[in-house]
Coordinates of C-alpha atoms and ligand atoms in Angstrom, one line a residue:
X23 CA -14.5 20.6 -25.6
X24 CA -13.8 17.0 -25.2
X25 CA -12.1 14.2 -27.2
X26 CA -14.3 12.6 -29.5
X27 CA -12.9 9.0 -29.3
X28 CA -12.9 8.9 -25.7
X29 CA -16.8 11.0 -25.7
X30 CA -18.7 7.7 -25.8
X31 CA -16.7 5.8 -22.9
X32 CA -19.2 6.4 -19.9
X33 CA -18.2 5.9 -16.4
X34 CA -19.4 2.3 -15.4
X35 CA -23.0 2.3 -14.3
X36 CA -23.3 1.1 -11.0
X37 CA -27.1 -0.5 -11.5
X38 CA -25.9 -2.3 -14.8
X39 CA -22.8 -4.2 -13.0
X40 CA -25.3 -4.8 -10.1
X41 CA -27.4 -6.4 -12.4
X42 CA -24.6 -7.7 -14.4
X43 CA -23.4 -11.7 -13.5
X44 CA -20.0 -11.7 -12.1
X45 CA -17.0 -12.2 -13.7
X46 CA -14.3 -14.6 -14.8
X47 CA -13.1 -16.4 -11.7
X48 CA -16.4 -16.1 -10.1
X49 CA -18.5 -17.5 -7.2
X50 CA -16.9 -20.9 -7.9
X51 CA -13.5 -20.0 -7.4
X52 CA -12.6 -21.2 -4.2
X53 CA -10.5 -19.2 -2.2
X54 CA -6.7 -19.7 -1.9
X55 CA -4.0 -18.6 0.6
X56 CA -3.1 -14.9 0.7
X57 CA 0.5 -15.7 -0.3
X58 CA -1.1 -17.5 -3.1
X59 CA 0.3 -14.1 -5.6
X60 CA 3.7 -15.5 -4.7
X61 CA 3.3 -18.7 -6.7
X62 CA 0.1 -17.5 -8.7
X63 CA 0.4 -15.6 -12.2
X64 CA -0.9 -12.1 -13.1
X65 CA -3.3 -11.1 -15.9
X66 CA -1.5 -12.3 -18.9
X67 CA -0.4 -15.5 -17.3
X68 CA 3.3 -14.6 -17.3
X69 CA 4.7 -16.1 -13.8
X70 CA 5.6 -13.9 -11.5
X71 CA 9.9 -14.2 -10.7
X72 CA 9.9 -17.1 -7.6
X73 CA 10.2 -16.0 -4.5
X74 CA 9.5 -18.9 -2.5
X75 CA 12.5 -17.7 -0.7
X76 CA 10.5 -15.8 1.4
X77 CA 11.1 -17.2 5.1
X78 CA 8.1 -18.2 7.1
X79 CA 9.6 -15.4 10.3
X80 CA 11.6 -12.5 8.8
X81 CA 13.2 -11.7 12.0
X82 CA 12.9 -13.4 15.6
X83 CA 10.3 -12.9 17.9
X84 CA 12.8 -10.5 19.2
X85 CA 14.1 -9.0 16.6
X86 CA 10.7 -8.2 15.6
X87 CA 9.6 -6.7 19.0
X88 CA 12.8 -4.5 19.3
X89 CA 12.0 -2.5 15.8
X90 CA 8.6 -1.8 16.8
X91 CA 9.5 -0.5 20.0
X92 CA 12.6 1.6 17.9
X93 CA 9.5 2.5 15.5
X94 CA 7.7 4.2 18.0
X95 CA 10.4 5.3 19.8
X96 CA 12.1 7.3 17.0
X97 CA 9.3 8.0 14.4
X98 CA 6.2 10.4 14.1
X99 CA 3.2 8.8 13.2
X100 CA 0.6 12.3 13.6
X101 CA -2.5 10.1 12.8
X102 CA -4.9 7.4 14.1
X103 CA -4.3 4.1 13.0
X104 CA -6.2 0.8 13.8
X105 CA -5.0 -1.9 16.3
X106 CA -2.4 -4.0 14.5
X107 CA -0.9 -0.9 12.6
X108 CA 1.7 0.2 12.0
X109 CA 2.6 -3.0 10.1
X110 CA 6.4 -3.1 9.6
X111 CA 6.8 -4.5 6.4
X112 CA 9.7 -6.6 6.2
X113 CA 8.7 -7.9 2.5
X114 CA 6.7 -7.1 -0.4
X115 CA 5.6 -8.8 -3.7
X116 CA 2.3 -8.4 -6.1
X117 CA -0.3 -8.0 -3.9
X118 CA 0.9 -9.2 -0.8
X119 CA 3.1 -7.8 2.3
X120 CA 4.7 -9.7 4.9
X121 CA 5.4 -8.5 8.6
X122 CA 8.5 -8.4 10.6
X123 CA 6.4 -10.7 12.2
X124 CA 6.2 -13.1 8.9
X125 CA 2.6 -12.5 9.2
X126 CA 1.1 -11.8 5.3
X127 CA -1.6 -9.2 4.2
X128 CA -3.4 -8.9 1.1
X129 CA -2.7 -4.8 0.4
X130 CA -5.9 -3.0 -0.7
X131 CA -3.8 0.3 -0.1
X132 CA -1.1 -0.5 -2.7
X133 CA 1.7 1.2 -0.5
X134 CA -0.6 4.0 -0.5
X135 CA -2.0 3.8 -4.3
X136 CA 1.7 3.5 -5.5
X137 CA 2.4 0.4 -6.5
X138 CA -0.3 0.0 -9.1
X139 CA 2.0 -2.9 -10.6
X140 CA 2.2 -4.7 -7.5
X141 CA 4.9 -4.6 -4.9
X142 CA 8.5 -5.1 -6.2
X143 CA 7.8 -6.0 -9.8
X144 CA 10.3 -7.8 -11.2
X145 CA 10.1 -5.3 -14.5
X146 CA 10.3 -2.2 -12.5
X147 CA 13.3 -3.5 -9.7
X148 CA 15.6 -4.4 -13.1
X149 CA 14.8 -1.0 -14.7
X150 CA 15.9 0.5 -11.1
X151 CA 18.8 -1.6 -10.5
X152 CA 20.3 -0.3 -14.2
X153 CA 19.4 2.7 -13.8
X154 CA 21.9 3.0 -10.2
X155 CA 25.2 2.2 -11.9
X156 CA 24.4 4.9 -14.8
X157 CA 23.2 8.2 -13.2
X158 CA 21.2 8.9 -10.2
X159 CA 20.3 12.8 -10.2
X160 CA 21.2 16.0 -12.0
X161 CA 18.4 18.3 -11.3
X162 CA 15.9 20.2 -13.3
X163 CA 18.5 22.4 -15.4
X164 CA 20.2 19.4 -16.9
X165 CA 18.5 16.0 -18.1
X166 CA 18.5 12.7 -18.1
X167 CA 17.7 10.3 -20.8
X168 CA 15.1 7.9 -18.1
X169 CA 13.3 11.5 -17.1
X170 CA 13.0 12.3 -20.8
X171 CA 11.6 8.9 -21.9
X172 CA 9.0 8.9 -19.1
X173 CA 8.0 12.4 -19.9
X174 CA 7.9 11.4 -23.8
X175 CA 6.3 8.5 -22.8
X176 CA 3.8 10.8 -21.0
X177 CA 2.7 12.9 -23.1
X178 CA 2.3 10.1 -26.3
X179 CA -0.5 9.1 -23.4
X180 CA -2.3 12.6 -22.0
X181 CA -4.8 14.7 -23.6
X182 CA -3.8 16.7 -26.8
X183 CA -4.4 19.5 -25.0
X184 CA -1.1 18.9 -22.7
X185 CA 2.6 19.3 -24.3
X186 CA 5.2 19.6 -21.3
X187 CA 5.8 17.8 -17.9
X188 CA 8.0 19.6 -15.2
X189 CA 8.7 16.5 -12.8
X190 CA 8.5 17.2 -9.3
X191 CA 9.5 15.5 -6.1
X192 CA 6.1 14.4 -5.4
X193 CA 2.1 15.2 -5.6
X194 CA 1.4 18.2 -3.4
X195 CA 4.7 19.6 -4.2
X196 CA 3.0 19.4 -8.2
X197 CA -0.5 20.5 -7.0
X198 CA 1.4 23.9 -5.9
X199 CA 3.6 24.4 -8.9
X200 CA 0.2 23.4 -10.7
X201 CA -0.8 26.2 -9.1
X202 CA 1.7 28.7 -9.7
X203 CA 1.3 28.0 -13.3
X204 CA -2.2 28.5 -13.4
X205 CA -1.9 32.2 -11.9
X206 CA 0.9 33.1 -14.2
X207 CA -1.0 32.1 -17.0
X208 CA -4.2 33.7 -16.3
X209 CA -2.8 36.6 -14.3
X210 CA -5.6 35.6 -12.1
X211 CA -5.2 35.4 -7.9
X212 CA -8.3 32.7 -7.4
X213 CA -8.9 29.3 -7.5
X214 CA -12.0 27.0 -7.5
X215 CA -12.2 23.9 -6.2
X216 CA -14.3 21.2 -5.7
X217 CA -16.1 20.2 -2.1
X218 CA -14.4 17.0 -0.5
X219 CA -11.1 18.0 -2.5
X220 CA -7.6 16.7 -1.1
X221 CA -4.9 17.5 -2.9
X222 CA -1.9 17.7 -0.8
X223 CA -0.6 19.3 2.7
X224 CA 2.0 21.2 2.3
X225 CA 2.5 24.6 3.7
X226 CA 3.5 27.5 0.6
X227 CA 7.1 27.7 1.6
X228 CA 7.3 30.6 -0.2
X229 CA 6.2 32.9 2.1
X230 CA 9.1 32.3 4.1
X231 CA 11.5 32.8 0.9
X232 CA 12.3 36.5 0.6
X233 CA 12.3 36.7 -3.6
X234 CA 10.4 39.5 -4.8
X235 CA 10.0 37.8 -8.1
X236 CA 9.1 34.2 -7.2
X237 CA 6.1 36.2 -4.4
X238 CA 5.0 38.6 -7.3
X239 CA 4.2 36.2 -10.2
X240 CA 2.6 33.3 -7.7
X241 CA 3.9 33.6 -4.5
X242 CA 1.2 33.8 -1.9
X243 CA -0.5 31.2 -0.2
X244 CA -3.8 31.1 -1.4
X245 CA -5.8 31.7 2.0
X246 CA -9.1 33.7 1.0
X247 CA -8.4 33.5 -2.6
X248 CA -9.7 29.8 -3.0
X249 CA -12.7 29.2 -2.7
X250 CA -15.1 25.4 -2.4
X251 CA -17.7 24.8 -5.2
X252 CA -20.3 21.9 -5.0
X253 CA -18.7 18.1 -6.2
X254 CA -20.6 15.3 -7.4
X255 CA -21.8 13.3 -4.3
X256 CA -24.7 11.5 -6.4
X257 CA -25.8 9.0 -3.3
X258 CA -26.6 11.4 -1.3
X259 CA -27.6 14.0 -3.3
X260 CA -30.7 16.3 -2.2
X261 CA -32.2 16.4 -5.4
X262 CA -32.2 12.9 -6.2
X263 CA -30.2 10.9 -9.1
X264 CA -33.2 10.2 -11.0
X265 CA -33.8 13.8 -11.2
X266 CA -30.2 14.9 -12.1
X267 CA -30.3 18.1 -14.6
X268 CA -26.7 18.9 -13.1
X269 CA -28.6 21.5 -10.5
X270 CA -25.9 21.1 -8.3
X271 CA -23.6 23.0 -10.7
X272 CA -25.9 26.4 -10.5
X273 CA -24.2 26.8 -7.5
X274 CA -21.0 26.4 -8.9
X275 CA -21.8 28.5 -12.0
X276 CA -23.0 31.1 -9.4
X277 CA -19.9 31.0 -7.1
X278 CA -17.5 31.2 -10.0
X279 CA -19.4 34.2 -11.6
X280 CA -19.0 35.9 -8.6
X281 CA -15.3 35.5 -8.0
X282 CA -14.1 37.0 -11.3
X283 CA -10.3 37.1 -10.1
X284 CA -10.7 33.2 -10.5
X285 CA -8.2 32.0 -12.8
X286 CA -8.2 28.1 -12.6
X287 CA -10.6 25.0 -11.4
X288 CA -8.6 22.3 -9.9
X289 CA -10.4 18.8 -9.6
X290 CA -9.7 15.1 -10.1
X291 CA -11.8 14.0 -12.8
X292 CA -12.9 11.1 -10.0
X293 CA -12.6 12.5 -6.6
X294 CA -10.7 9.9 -4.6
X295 CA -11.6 10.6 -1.5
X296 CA -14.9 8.4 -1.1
X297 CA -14.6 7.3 -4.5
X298 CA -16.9 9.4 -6.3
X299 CA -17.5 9.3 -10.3
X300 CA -19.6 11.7 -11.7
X301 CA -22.1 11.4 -14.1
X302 CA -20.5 12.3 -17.8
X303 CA -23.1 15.0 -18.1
X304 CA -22.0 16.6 -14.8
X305 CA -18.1 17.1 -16.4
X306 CA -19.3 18.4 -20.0
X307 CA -21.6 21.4 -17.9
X308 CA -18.4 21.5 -15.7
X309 CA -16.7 22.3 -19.0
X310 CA -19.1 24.5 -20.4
X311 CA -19.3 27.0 -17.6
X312 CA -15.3 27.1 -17.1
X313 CA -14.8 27.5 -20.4
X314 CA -17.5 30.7 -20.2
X315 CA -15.7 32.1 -17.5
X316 CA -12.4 31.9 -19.1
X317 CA -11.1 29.8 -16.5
X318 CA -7.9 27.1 -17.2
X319 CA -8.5 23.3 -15.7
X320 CA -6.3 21.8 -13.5
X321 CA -7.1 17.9 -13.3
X322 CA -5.3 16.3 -10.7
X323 CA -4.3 12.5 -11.5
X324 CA -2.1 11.9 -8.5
X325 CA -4.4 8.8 -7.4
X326 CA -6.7 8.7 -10.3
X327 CA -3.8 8.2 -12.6
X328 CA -2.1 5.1 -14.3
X329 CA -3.9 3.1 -14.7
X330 CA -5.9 2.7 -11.1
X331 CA -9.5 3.4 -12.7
X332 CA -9.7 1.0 -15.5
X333 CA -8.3 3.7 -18.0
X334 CA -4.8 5.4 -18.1
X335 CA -5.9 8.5 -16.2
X336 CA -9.3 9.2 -15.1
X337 CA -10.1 12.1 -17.3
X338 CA -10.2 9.3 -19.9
X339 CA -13.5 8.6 -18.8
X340 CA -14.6 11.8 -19.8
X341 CA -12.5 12.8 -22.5
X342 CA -11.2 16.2 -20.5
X343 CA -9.0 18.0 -21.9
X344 CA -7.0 20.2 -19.1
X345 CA -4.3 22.9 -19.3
X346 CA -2.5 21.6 -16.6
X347 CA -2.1 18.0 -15.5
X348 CA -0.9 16.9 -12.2
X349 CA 0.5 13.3 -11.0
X350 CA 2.4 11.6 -8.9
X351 CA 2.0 8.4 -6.6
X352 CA 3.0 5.4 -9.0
X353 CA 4.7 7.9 -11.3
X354 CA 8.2 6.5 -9.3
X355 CA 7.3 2.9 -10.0
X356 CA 7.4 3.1 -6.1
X357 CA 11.5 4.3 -6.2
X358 CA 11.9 7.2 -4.3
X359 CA 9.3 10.1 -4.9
X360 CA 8.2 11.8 -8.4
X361 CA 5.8 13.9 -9.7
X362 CA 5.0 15.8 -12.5
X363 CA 2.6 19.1 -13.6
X364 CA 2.2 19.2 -16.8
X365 CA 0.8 21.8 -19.3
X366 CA -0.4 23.1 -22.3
X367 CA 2.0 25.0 -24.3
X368 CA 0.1 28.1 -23.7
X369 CA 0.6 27.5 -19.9
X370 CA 4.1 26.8 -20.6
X371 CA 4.8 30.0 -22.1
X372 CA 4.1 32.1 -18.8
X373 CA 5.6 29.6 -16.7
X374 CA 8.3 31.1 -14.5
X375 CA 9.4 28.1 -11.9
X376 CA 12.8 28.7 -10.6
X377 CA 15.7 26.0 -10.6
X378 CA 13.3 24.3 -7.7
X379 CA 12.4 21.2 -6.6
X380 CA 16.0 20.2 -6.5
X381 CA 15.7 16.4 -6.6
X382 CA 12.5 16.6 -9.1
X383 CA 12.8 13.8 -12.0
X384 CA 15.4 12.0 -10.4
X385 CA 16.8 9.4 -12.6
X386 CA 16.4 6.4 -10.8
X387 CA 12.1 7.1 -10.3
X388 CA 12.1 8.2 -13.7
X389 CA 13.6 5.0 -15.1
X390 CA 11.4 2.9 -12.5
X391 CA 7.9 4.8 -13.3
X392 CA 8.8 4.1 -17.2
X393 CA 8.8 0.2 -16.5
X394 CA 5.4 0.7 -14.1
X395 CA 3.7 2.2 -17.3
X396 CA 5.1 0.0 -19.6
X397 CA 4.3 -3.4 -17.4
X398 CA 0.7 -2.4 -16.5
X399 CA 0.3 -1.7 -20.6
X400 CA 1.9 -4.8 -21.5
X401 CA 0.7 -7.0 -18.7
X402 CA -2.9 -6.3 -19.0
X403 CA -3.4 -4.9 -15.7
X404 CA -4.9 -1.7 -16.6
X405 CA -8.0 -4.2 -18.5
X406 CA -7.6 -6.0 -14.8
X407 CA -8.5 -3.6 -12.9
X408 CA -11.8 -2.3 -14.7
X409 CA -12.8 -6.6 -14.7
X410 CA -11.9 -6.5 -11.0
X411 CA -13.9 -3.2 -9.9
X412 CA -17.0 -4.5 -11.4
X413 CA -16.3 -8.0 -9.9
X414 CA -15.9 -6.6 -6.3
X415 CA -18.9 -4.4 -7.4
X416 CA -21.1 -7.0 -7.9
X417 CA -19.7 -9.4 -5.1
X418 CA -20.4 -6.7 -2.7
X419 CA -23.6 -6.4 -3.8
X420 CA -24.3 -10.0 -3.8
X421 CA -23.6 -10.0 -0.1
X422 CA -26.9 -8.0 0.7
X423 CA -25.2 -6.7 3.5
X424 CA -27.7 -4.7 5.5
X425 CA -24.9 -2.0 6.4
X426 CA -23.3 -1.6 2.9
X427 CA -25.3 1.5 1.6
X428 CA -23.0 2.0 -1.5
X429 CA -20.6 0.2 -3.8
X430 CA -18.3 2.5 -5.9
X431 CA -15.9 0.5 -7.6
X432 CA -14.3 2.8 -10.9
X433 CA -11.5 0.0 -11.6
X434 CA -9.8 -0.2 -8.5
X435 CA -10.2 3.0 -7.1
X436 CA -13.2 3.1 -4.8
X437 CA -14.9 1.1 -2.2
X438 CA -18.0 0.6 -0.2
X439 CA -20.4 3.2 2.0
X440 CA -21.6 1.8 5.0
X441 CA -24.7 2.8 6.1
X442 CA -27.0 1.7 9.8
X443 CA -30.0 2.2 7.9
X444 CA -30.2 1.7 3.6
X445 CA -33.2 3.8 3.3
X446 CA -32.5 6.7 5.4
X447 CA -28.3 6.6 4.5
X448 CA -27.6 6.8 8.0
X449 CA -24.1 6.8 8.8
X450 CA -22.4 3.7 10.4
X451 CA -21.4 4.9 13.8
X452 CA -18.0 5.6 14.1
X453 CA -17.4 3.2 16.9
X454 CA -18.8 0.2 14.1
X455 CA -16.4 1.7 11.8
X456 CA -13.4 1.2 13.9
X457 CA -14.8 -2.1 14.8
X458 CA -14.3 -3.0 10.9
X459 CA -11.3 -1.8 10.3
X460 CA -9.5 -4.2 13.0
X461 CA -11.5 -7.0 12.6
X462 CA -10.3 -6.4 8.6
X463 CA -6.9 -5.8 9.8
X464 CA -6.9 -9.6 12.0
X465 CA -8.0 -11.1 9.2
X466 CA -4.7 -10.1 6.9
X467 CA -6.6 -7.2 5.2
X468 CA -4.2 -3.7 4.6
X469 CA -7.4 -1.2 3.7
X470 CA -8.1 2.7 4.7
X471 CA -11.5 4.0 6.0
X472 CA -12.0 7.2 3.5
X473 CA -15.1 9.7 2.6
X474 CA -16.4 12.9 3.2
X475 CA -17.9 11.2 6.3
X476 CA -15.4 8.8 7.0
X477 CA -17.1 5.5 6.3
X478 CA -16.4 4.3 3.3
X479 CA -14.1 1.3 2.9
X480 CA -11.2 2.4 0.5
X481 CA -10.4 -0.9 -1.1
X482 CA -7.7 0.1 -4.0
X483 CA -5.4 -3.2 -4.5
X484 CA -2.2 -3.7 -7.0
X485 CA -4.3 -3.3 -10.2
X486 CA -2.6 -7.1 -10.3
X487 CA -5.1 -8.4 -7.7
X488 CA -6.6 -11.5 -8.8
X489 CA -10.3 -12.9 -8.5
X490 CA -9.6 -15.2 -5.4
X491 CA -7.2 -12.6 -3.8
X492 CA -10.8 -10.8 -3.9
X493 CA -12.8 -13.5 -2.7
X494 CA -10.5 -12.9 0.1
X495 CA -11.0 -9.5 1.0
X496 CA -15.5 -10.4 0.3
X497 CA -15.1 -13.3 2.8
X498 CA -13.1 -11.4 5.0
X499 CA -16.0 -8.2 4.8
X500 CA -18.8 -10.5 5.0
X501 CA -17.6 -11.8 8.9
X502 CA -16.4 -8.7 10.0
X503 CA -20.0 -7.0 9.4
X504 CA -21.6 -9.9 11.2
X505 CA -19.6 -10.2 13.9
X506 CA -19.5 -6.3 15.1
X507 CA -23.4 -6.3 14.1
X508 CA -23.6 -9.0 16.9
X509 CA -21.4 -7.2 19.4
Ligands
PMP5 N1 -3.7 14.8 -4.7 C1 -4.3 13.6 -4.5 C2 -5.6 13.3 -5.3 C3 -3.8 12.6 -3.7 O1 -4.4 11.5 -3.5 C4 -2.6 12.9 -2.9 C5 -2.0 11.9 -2.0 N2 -2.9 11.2 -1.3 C6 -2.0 14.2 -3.1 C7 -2.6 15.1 -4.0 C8 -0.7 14.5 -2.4 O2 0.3 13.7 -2.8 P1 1.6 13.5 -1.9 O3 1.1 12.9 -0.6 O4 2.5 12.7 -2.7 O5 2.2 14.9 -1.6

């Protein structure tokens, strides 16, 4: 069942904004410095607070040496990172961060697709800074009135199908109370979920808690009783877009009818991980053959949420309606960590948590996260960052880049596929890849390499990022291609 006055709003069709002319601010606009946010004005034309204050060098030379050498003396870092990175940020504001170094990038990460109002809104820092004198943290079992705004203010936004929010510390903390929920509710052990899924990395903790009732109702890690069902990968798809029927979701219907302990799906309505929208058809059959097989929907809006897609969450696009809704990310305005799982009262009603997480809906996020919804409402950005996706959509495009395969822009969440070969997809070596990323990185450009293949150019900005702030990042593509293509 879906919403009726969200039915009609389709996902954006790639061909049409490739065919589309570009957008306000366009080819002409000629490029301006990366620190040109500072002095520069968001969506609405409001100016930004001044902050012209920002010295050219935050620290010495030396001073800047000895806390990267302290970095990697003292903290883990258990992942490959590009040269250049880590960047120790010594300063932050809209779209741009500064280096101990005083060296400026344009973030297309967002502080890891937090800061969807930009770094160190103004809004947000005053909403923080009252919040501190008044009260920081009291715990689940008592309340605050900033965690019960946001989570009224949450709810007048989801789906009608979702009443509650239990705030979290964070989003794979909610993913696994999500979780719990959904098997209390259904009595059910299994869970589907979709191919390419990430949705968090924590270990169940509870296995190592020695609660009979907390391990009965929900407890056990979920090891063999989840199980992968196919996800909407449309450019590579074997049968061919212009032949979709949804065939890819036999599969699924088969896999789920064949499990019938499964109590929940769990997906994000986009999957972030590549950027991948699928068609509206492919969530209605989606909903059809869960609803069939009695299963609940858990619609995780961790990335996809607030605003990053053009819409408030991404099921929006699609008018879902879920029984359990997780998010996190930008739900702390970026102060401290929050999340939230939210449900249905139906879900609700079978919900048996425990006085866990401890610091969940502190005050202080809560306060902060109320002013990031609020500002990207009021200033315009969530209408930015749909008019930004298709103009980097069709800028991309316009580069006829022989090695960009894709473009997958839904607002700002997405990015670019890059291909050796267009008509055979190949994959762009890795080697090329990591070519790319430093030669993006030199140039001032914070990004992530993402996909199910790992080479797609994750490019999801402040929803605050401006037109030239995105000729930026084109120029900055278009060189870096060339110049490892000529290597
Ligand atoms: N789900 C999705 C879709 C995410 O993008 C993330 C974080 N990248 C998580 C869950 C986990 O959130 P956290 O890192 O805050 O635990």
């Amino acid at each position: 069942m879906t919403r009726a006055n969200v039915k009609s709003q389709q996902v954006p069709d790639v061909s049409t904004q490739r065919a589309a002319g570009r957008v306000e601010g366009g080819e002409n606009s000629a490029p301006r410095a990366l620190t040109s946010e500072l002095d520069g004005t968001p969506p609405n034309g409001v100016p930004l607070a001044a902050v012209s204050t920002v010295p050219a060098k935050i620290t010495t030379p030396d001073q800047a040496a000895e806390l990267e050498a302290a970095d990697s003396k003292y903290v883990m870092r258990p992942w490959t990172h590009p040269a250049g990175e880590p960047v120790i940020v010594a300063r932050a504001k809209g779209c741009v961060v500064t280096d101990v170094h005083g060296k400026d990038y344009l973030d297309f990460t967002s502080g890891y697709f937090v800061n969807n109002a930009g770094h160190c809104h103004p809004r947000i820092v005053e909403a923080a800074t009252q919040q501190l004198t008044q009260v920081l943290q009291v715990s689940g079992k008592h309340g605050t009135i900033a965690a019960i705004r946001l989570a009224e203010k949450l709810m007048s936004l989801a789906p009608k199908s979702i009443h509650k929010a239990f705030f979290t510390t964070g989003g794979s903390e909610s993913n696994e109370f999500a979780l719990k929920m959904a098997r209390q509710a259904s009595g059910k052990t299994d869970v589907a979920y979709l191919e390419n899924a990430y949705h968090g990395l924590t270990v169940g903790a509870i296995e190592i808690t020695h609660s009979e009732p907390y391990r009965k109702t929900a407890g056990r890690p979920l090891g063999d009783f989840s199980y992968p069902v196919p996800n909407a990968y449309c450019y590579r798809c074997e049968h061919g877009v212009d032949n979709c029927a949804t065939q890819c979701l036999d599969t699924m219907e088969d896999k789920i009818k064949a499990r019938p302990n499964t109590g929940a799906l769990i997906a994000e309505p986009i999957q972030s991980v590549g950027g991948l929208a699928p068609p509206a058809k492919w969530w209605d059959r989606v909903e059809q053959i869960r609803r069939k097989h009695g299963l609940l929907l858990i619609i995780d809006e961790i990335q996809t949420g607030l605003g990053r897609t053009g819409k408030m969450f991404g099921l929006d696009h699609y008018g879902l309606e879920p029984d359990i809704l997780v998010g996190g990310k930008g739900l702390s305005g970026g102060v401290g960590s929050l999340g939230m799982a939210c449900a249905s009262d139906a879900v609700v009603a079978k919900f048996f948590g425990g006085t866990t997480p401890t610091s969940g809906g502190n005050a202080v996020s809560a306060a902060a996260g109320l002013a990031l919804i609020e500002t990207i409402v009021e200033e315009g950005m969530i209408d930015n960052a749909a008019r930004m996706g298709r103009y980097l959509t069709d800028a991309f495009w316009a580069l006829k880049d022989p090695w960009i395969g894709d473009v997958r822009f839904i607002g700002l969440l997405g990015g670019v596929e890059l291909v050796s070969n267009r008509d055979t997809k190949e994959v762009l070596p890795k080697k090329a890849i990591s070519a790319i990323k430093d030669g993006l990185h030199t140039a001032g450009m914070l990004i992530t390499v993402s996909g199910t293949l790992g080479n797609v150019l994750r490019l999801q900005p402040p929803l605050s990022i401006t037109a030239a702030q995105c000729d930026l990042l084109i120029a900055a593509v278009a060189k870096t291609l060339a110049a490892v293509r000529s290597t």
